[in-house]
Short mmCIF file of C-alpha atoms in Angstrom, two decimals:
data_model
loop_
_atom_site.label_atom_id
_atom_site.label_comp_id
_atom_site.label_asym_id
_atom_site.label_seq_id
_atom_site.Cartn_x
_atom_site.Cartn_y
_atom_site.Cartn_z
CA MET I 13 163.46 30.88 75.68
CA PRO I 14 162.71 27.69 73.52
CA PRO I 15 159.01 26.29 74.00
CA ALA I 16 158.21 24.15 76.91
CA LYS I 17 158.60 20.26 75.62
CA LYS I 18 157.73 19.28 78.99
CA ARG I 19 154.09 17.99 79.57
CA THR I 20 152.28 20.35 81.86
CA ARG I 21 151.53 19.05 85.44
CA SER I 22 148.10 18.86 86.16
CA TYR I 23 146.83 20.48 89.30
CA ASP I 24 143.72 19.81 91.38
CA SER I 25 141.18 22.58 90.78
CA ALA I 26 139.34 22.55 94.17
CA LYS I 27 142.86 22.41 95.89
CA ILE I 28 144.19 25.60 93.84
CA ARG I 29 141.49 27.66 94.52
CA ALA I 30 141.23 26.87 98.16
CA ALA I 31 144.78 27.29 98.40
CA VAL I 32 144.53 30.74 96.89
CA LEU I 33 141.70 32.03 99.35
CA ALA I 34 143.56 30.36 102.25
CA GLN I 35 146.79 32.34 101.82
CA PHE I 36 145.10 35.41 100.99
CA GLY I 37 143.08 34.85 104.17
CA ASN I 38 146.16 34.28 106.06
CA VAL I 39 147.77 37.62 104.74
CA ARG I 40 144.43 39.47 105.55
CA GLU I 41 144.35 38.40 109.07
CA ALA I 42 148.07 39.46 109.52
CA VAL I 43 147.65 42.96 107.84
CA VAL I 44 144.90 43.65 110.17
CA GLY I 45 147.07 43.96 113.12
CA LEU I 46 150.14 45.98 111.41
CA THR I 47 150.78 49.48 112.99
CA ALA I 48 151.46 52.54 110.83
CA GLU I 49 155.35 52.06 111.75
CA GLN I 50 155.24 48.50 110.76
CA LEU I 51 153.57 49.77 107.22
CA ALA I 52 156.39 52.32 106.70
CA LEU I 53 159.06 49.59 107.40
CA PRO I 54 161.59 49.19 104.27
CA THR I 55 161.16 46.01 102.45
CA ALA I 56 163.70 43.97 100.15
CA LEU I 57 161.88 45.05 96.98
CA GLY I 58 163.37 48.30 95.91
CA ASP I 59 161.69 51.13 97.59
CA TRP I 60 158.51 49.55 98.40
CA THR I 61 157.53 49.85 102.00
CA VAL I 62 155.59 47.05 104.01
CA ARG I 63 152.18 49.24 102.77
CA GLU I 64 153.19 48.77 99.29
CA LEU I 65 154.15 45.10 99.73
CA VAL I 66 150.81 44.25 101.15
CA SER I 67 148.97 46.31 98.74
CA HIS I 68 150.55 44.09 96.20
CA LEU I 69 149.43 40.99 97.75
CA ALA I 70 145.74 42.31 97.83
CA MET I 71 146.25 43.24 94.11
CA ALA I 72 147.57 39.65 93.46
CA VAL I 73 144.09 38.44 93.97
CA GLU I 74 142.16 41.27 92.83
CA SER I 75 143.61 40.60 89.35
CA VAL I 76 141.43 37.25 89.26
CA ASN I 77 138.44 39.33 90.11
CA ARG I 78 139.23 42.11 87.47
CA THR I 79 139.94 39.46 84.74
CA ILE I 80 136.77 37.41 85.55
CA GLU I 81 134.78 40.79 85.17
CA LEU I 82 136.36 41.53 82.06
CA SER I 83 136.18 38.22 80.28
CA ALA I 84 132.53 37.92 81.05
CA GLU I 85 132.18 41.86 79.56
CA LEU I 86 133.90 40.33 76.52
CA SER I 87 131.52 37.29 76.20
CA THR I 88 128.40 39.53 76.05
CA GLN I 89 129.51 41.68 73.24
CA GLN I 90 128.36 40.94 69.73
CA PRO I 91 130.49 41.80 66.56
CA ALA I 92 128.50 44.95 64.69
CA THR I 93 127.54 44.07 61.54
CA THR I 94 126.16 46.28 58.41
CA PRO I 95 124.20 45.42 55.35
CA ALA I 96 127.36 46.02 53.50
CA THR I 97 129.47 43.49 55.63
CA ALA I 98 126.59 41.04 57.04
CA SER I 99 126.82 38.56 54.04
CA ILE I 100 130.95 38.53 53.92
CA PRO I 101 132.36 35.55 55.79
CA THR I 102 134.97 36.40 58.21
CA ALA I 103 137.68 33.93 59.72
CA SER I 104 137.79 33.76 63.19
CA THR I 105 141.23 34.10 64.91
CA PRO I 106 141.49 32.13 68.15
CA THR I 107 143.42 34.32 70.67
CA PRO I 108 146.70 32.41 71.52
CA VAL I 109 146.75 30.98 75.16
CA LEU I 110 149.94 31.23 77.25
CA PRO I 111 150.76 27.87 78.59
CA LEU I 112 151.12 27.92 82.49
CA LEU I 113 154.89 26.85 82.20
CA ARG I 114 155.68 29.81 79.98
CA TRP I 115 154.29 32.31 82.64
CA PRO I 116 157.53 32.39 84.93
CA PHE I 117 159.55 33.52 81.99
CA VAL I 118 157.42 36.26 80.72
CA THR I 119 156.63 38.53 83.88
CA ALA I 120 159.99 40.39 84.23
CA ASP I 121 159.27 43.03 81.77
CA LEU I 122 156.24 43.75 83.67
CA ALA I 123 157.88 45.19 86.91
CA PRO I 124 157.73 48.89 86.03
CA ASP I 125 154.24 48.78 85.08
CA ILE I 126 153.38 46.81 88.47
CA SER I 127 155.32 49.13 90.77
CA ARG I 128 153.77 51.98 89.53
CA ASP I 129 150.33 50.56 89.93
CA VAL I 130 151.28 49.29 93.42
CA LYS I 131 152.32 52.87 94.41
CA ALA I 132 148.62 54.20 93.25
CA VAL I 133 146.91 51.56 94.63
CA ALA I 134 148.65 51.73 98.24
CA ALA I 135 148.10 55.57 98.07
CA SER I 136 144.37 55.37 97.17
CA ALA I 137 143.02 52.86 100.45
CA SER I 138 144.31 51.37 103.59
CA PRO I 139 145.50 47.61 103.28
CA ASP I 140 142.34 46.91 105.46
CA GLU I 141 139.97 48.59 102.92
CA LEU I 142 142.11 46.68 99.81
CA PHE I 143 141.49 43.13 101.54
CA GLU I 144 137.94 43.37 102.56
CA ARG I 145 136.98 44.42 99.21
CA THR I 146 139.03 41.84 97.38
CA ALA I 147 137.64 39.17 99.51
CA GLY I 148 133.84 40.20 98.99
CA ARG I 149 134.69 40.27 95.18
CA ILE I 150 136.23 37.07 94.98
CA ALA I 151 133.89 35.11 97.08
CA ALA I 152 131.06 36.39 94.58
CA LEU I 153 133.07 36.05 91.37
CA LEU I 154 135.40 32.92 91.65
CA PRO I 155 132.43 29.94 92.41
CA ALA I 156 130.75 30.96 89.23
CA THR I 157 133.75 30.89 86.70
CA PRO I 158 135.14 27.66 85.25
CA ASP I 159 138.46 26.86 85.11
CA ASP I 160 138.67 27.07 81.44
CA ARG I 161 137.18 30.40 81.01
CA VAL I 162 140.15 32.47 79.01
CA ILE I 163 140.87 35.57 80.66
CA THR I 164 142.90 38.38 79.86
CA THR I 165 146.31 39.30 82.08
CA ARG I 166 148.87 41.42 81.87
CA VAL I 167 150.94 38.53 79.87
CA GLY I 168 148.12 37.82 77.56
CA ALA I 169 145.36 35.29 77.49
CA MET I 170 145.37 32.41 80.04
CA ARG I 171 142.83 29.84 81.00
CA LEU I 172 141.65 30.73 84.61
CA GLY I 173 142.76 27.40 86.04
CA ASP I 174 146.24 28.50 85.13
CA PHE I 175 146.33 31.84 86.15
CA LEU I 176 145.08 30.60 89.69
CA VAL I 177 148.05 28.51 90.09
CA THR I 178 150.32 31.47 89.26
CA ARG I 179 148.59 33.32 92.20
CA THR I 180 149.93 30.87 94.58
CA ILE I 181 153.59 31.97 93.38
CA GLU I 182 152.64 35.67 93.81
CA LEU I 183 151.04 34.95 97.51
CA ILE I 184 153.73 32.92 98.85
CA VAL I 185 156.85 34.63 97.43
CA HIS I 186 155.46 38.09 98.80
CA THR I 187 154.28 36.27 101.84
CA ASP I 188 157.93 35.25 102.77
CA ASP I 189 158.80 38.80 101.75
CA LEU I 190 156.19 40.30 104.15
CA ASN I 191 157.59 37.80 106.96
CA ARG I 192 161.23 38.91 106.32
CA ALA I 193 160.24 42.60 106.33
CA VAL I 194 158.48 42.57 109.68
CA ALA I 195 160.09 40.68 112.45
CA GLY I 196 158.02 38.15 114.14
CA LEU I 197 154.97 38.57 111.94
CA GLY I 198 154.88 34.89 111.15
CA VAL I 199 152.17 34.83 108.28
CA PRO I 200 151.84 31.20 107.95
CA TYR I 201 152.02 29.43 104.52
CA ASP I 202 148.99 27.21 103.33
CA ARG I 203 150.50 23.69 102.55
CA GLN I 204 148.68 23.80 99.24
CA ALA I 205 149.83 27.09 98.15
CA LEU I 206 153.22 26.19 99.02
CA ALA I 207 153.12 22.78 97.20
CA ALA I 208 151.96 24.38 94.10
CA CYS I 209 154.30 27.20 94.07
CA THR I 210 157.32 24.83 94.75
CA ARG I 211 156.14 22.46 91.77
CA LEU I 212 155.71 25.22 89.26
CA LEU I 213 159.00 26.65 89.91
CA ALA I 214 160.62 23.47 89.87
CA ASP I 215 158.95 22.41 86.39
CA ALA I 216 160.05 26.13 85.15
CA LEU I 217 163.90 25.00 85.89
CA ALA I 218 163.12 21.85 83.76
CA VAL I 219 161.82 24.00 80.99
CA LYS I 220 164.75 26.49 81.03
CA ALA I 221 167.34 23.45 81.34
CA PRO I 222 165.88 20.46 79.53
CA GLY I 223 167.84 17.11 80.12
CA ALA I 224 167.85 14.42 82.56
CA SER I 225 171.49 14.35 84.17
CA THR I 226 170.59 16.10 87.26
CA GLU I 227 167.84 15.36 89.71
CA VAL I 228 166.29 18.21 91.86
CA ARG I 229 164.72 17.42 94.93
CA ILE I 230 162.40 19.69 96.99
CA PRO I 231 160.61 17.37 99.44
CA PRO I 232 157.96 16.92 100.19
CA TYR I 233 156.51 18.54 97.07
CA ALA I 234 158.48 18.14 93.98
CA VAL I 235 161.44 16.35 92.11
CA VAL I 236 162.40 17.13 88.76
CA GLN I 237 165.09 15.98 86.49
CA CYS I 238 167.17 18.61 84.27
CA VAL I 239 170.48 19.63 82.48
CA GLU I 240 171.73 18.01 79.48
CA GLY I 241 174.08 15.28 80.02
CA PRO I 242 174.37 11.44 80.54
CA ARG I 243 170.84 9.95 81.76
CA HIS I 244 170.72 7.80 84.55
CA THR I 245 168.36 4.59 84.57
CA ARG I 246 168.42 3.47 87.97
CA GLY I 247 169.94 3.78 91.43
CA THR I 248 171.18 7.21 92.95
CA PRO I 249 171.61 9.71 90.03
CA PRO I 250 175.05 10.99 89.79
CA ASN I 251 174.04 14.88 90.09
CA VAL I 252 171.58 15.66 92.88
CA VAL I 253 170.59 18.65 94.29
CA GLU I 254 168.47 18.76 97.31
CA THR I 255 166.76 21.81 99.27
CA ASP I 256 163.70 22.68 101.34
CA PRO I 257 160.52 24.58 99.73
CA LEU I 258 161.25 28.20 100.75
CA THR I 259 165.04 28.16 99.84
CA TRP I 260 164.02 26.72 96.48
CA ILE I 261 161.22 29.64 95.91
CA ARG I 262 163.93 32.15 97.31
CA LEU I 263 166.63 30.86 94.81
CA ALA I 264 164.14 30.70 91.97
CA THR I 265 162.95 34.09 92.42
CA GLY I 266 166.38 36.35 93.17
CA ARG I 267 165.59 36.41 96.97
CA THR I 268 169.04 34.76 97.50
CA THR I 269 171.88 33.28 95.53
CA TRP I 270 173.21 29.83 94.84
CA ARG I 271 176.22 30.53 96.50
CA GLU I 272 174.62 32.24 99.79
CA ALA I 273 172.31 29.10 100.08
CA LEU I 274 175.45 26.70 99.51
CA ASP I 275 177.63 28.65 102.39
CA ALA I 276 174.58 28.36 104.77
CA ALA I 277 173.88 24.69 104.15
CA HIS I 278 170.28 25.40 102.94
CA VAL I 279 170.96 23.42 99.94
CA SER I 280 173.16 20.18 99.07
CA ALA I 281 174.63 19.69 95.80
CA SER I 282 176.68 16.65 94.60
CA GLY I 283 178.06 15.84 91.10
CA GLU I 284 179.80 17.94 88.24
CA ARG I 285 176.16 19.10 86.96
CA ALA I 286 174.65 20.02 90.24
CA ASP I 287 175.84 23.79 90.21
CA LEU I 288 172.41 25.43 89.32
CA GLY I 289 174.07 28.87 89.83
CA GLY I 290 174.18 29.72 86.24
CA LEU I 291 170.40 28.85 85.85
CA LEU I 292 169.21 30.86 88.71
CA PRO I 293 166.83 32.86 89.45
CA LEU I 294 164.00 31.81 86.98
CA MET I 295 162.07 34.80 87.53
CA ARG I 296 162.58 38.18 89.35
#
């Protein structure tokens, strides 16, 4: 994957923080009412049950707590010196920080480790306990931590503000998985969280297929241009793809295929460069 050339979209910090907490709250409220039979239901995520899926949703936010705590511990540690080494100058090597638009492309290899951890966490406590514990911790830790704090995540160092944007993908994508696994559950999607998730995945497409011959529209949240070819300068582009946010998110994360979405009329595509089937999914 070539490095991103696209300028990263800016996100409103207060809105992202509120969105993460709101969507986490939406899921928490729904999880409280799940029965043992519902928790044992299968999901579309391999061998995960609903219990493991909701545990992963709690872990998506608990990871914010863990990384904040770890960064605080590291910031208080001082390098040890001895008389033999104290006078020797040392070069400080800054930690490379993962850009936000790289995150969707570097998560696939983590799946085995994540699945192992999810099963362990799901077996260690009830979903109610996990969500209550995580809610209390993030309420204490997040307000006191600035967005520019560099934290250590599974994929490397990231700024907290960027990592919080990635949490909207985790929460929205897996809320959709949960809604599809438990009939009639109907967990709502926070508008700001859905918007951020849609936009980040749309921008990732523009990174994967740079160009300006095709316009991808995901109203009301995102419009991006991508795919190499003749650039249009005015009027209606010759190649246009349009879909709704949830269909886009399912396409981008492999929950549905391009052909399935076309056949169900959940996506419209016009123009010779409007077939995105070979570019999707962006992440799994």
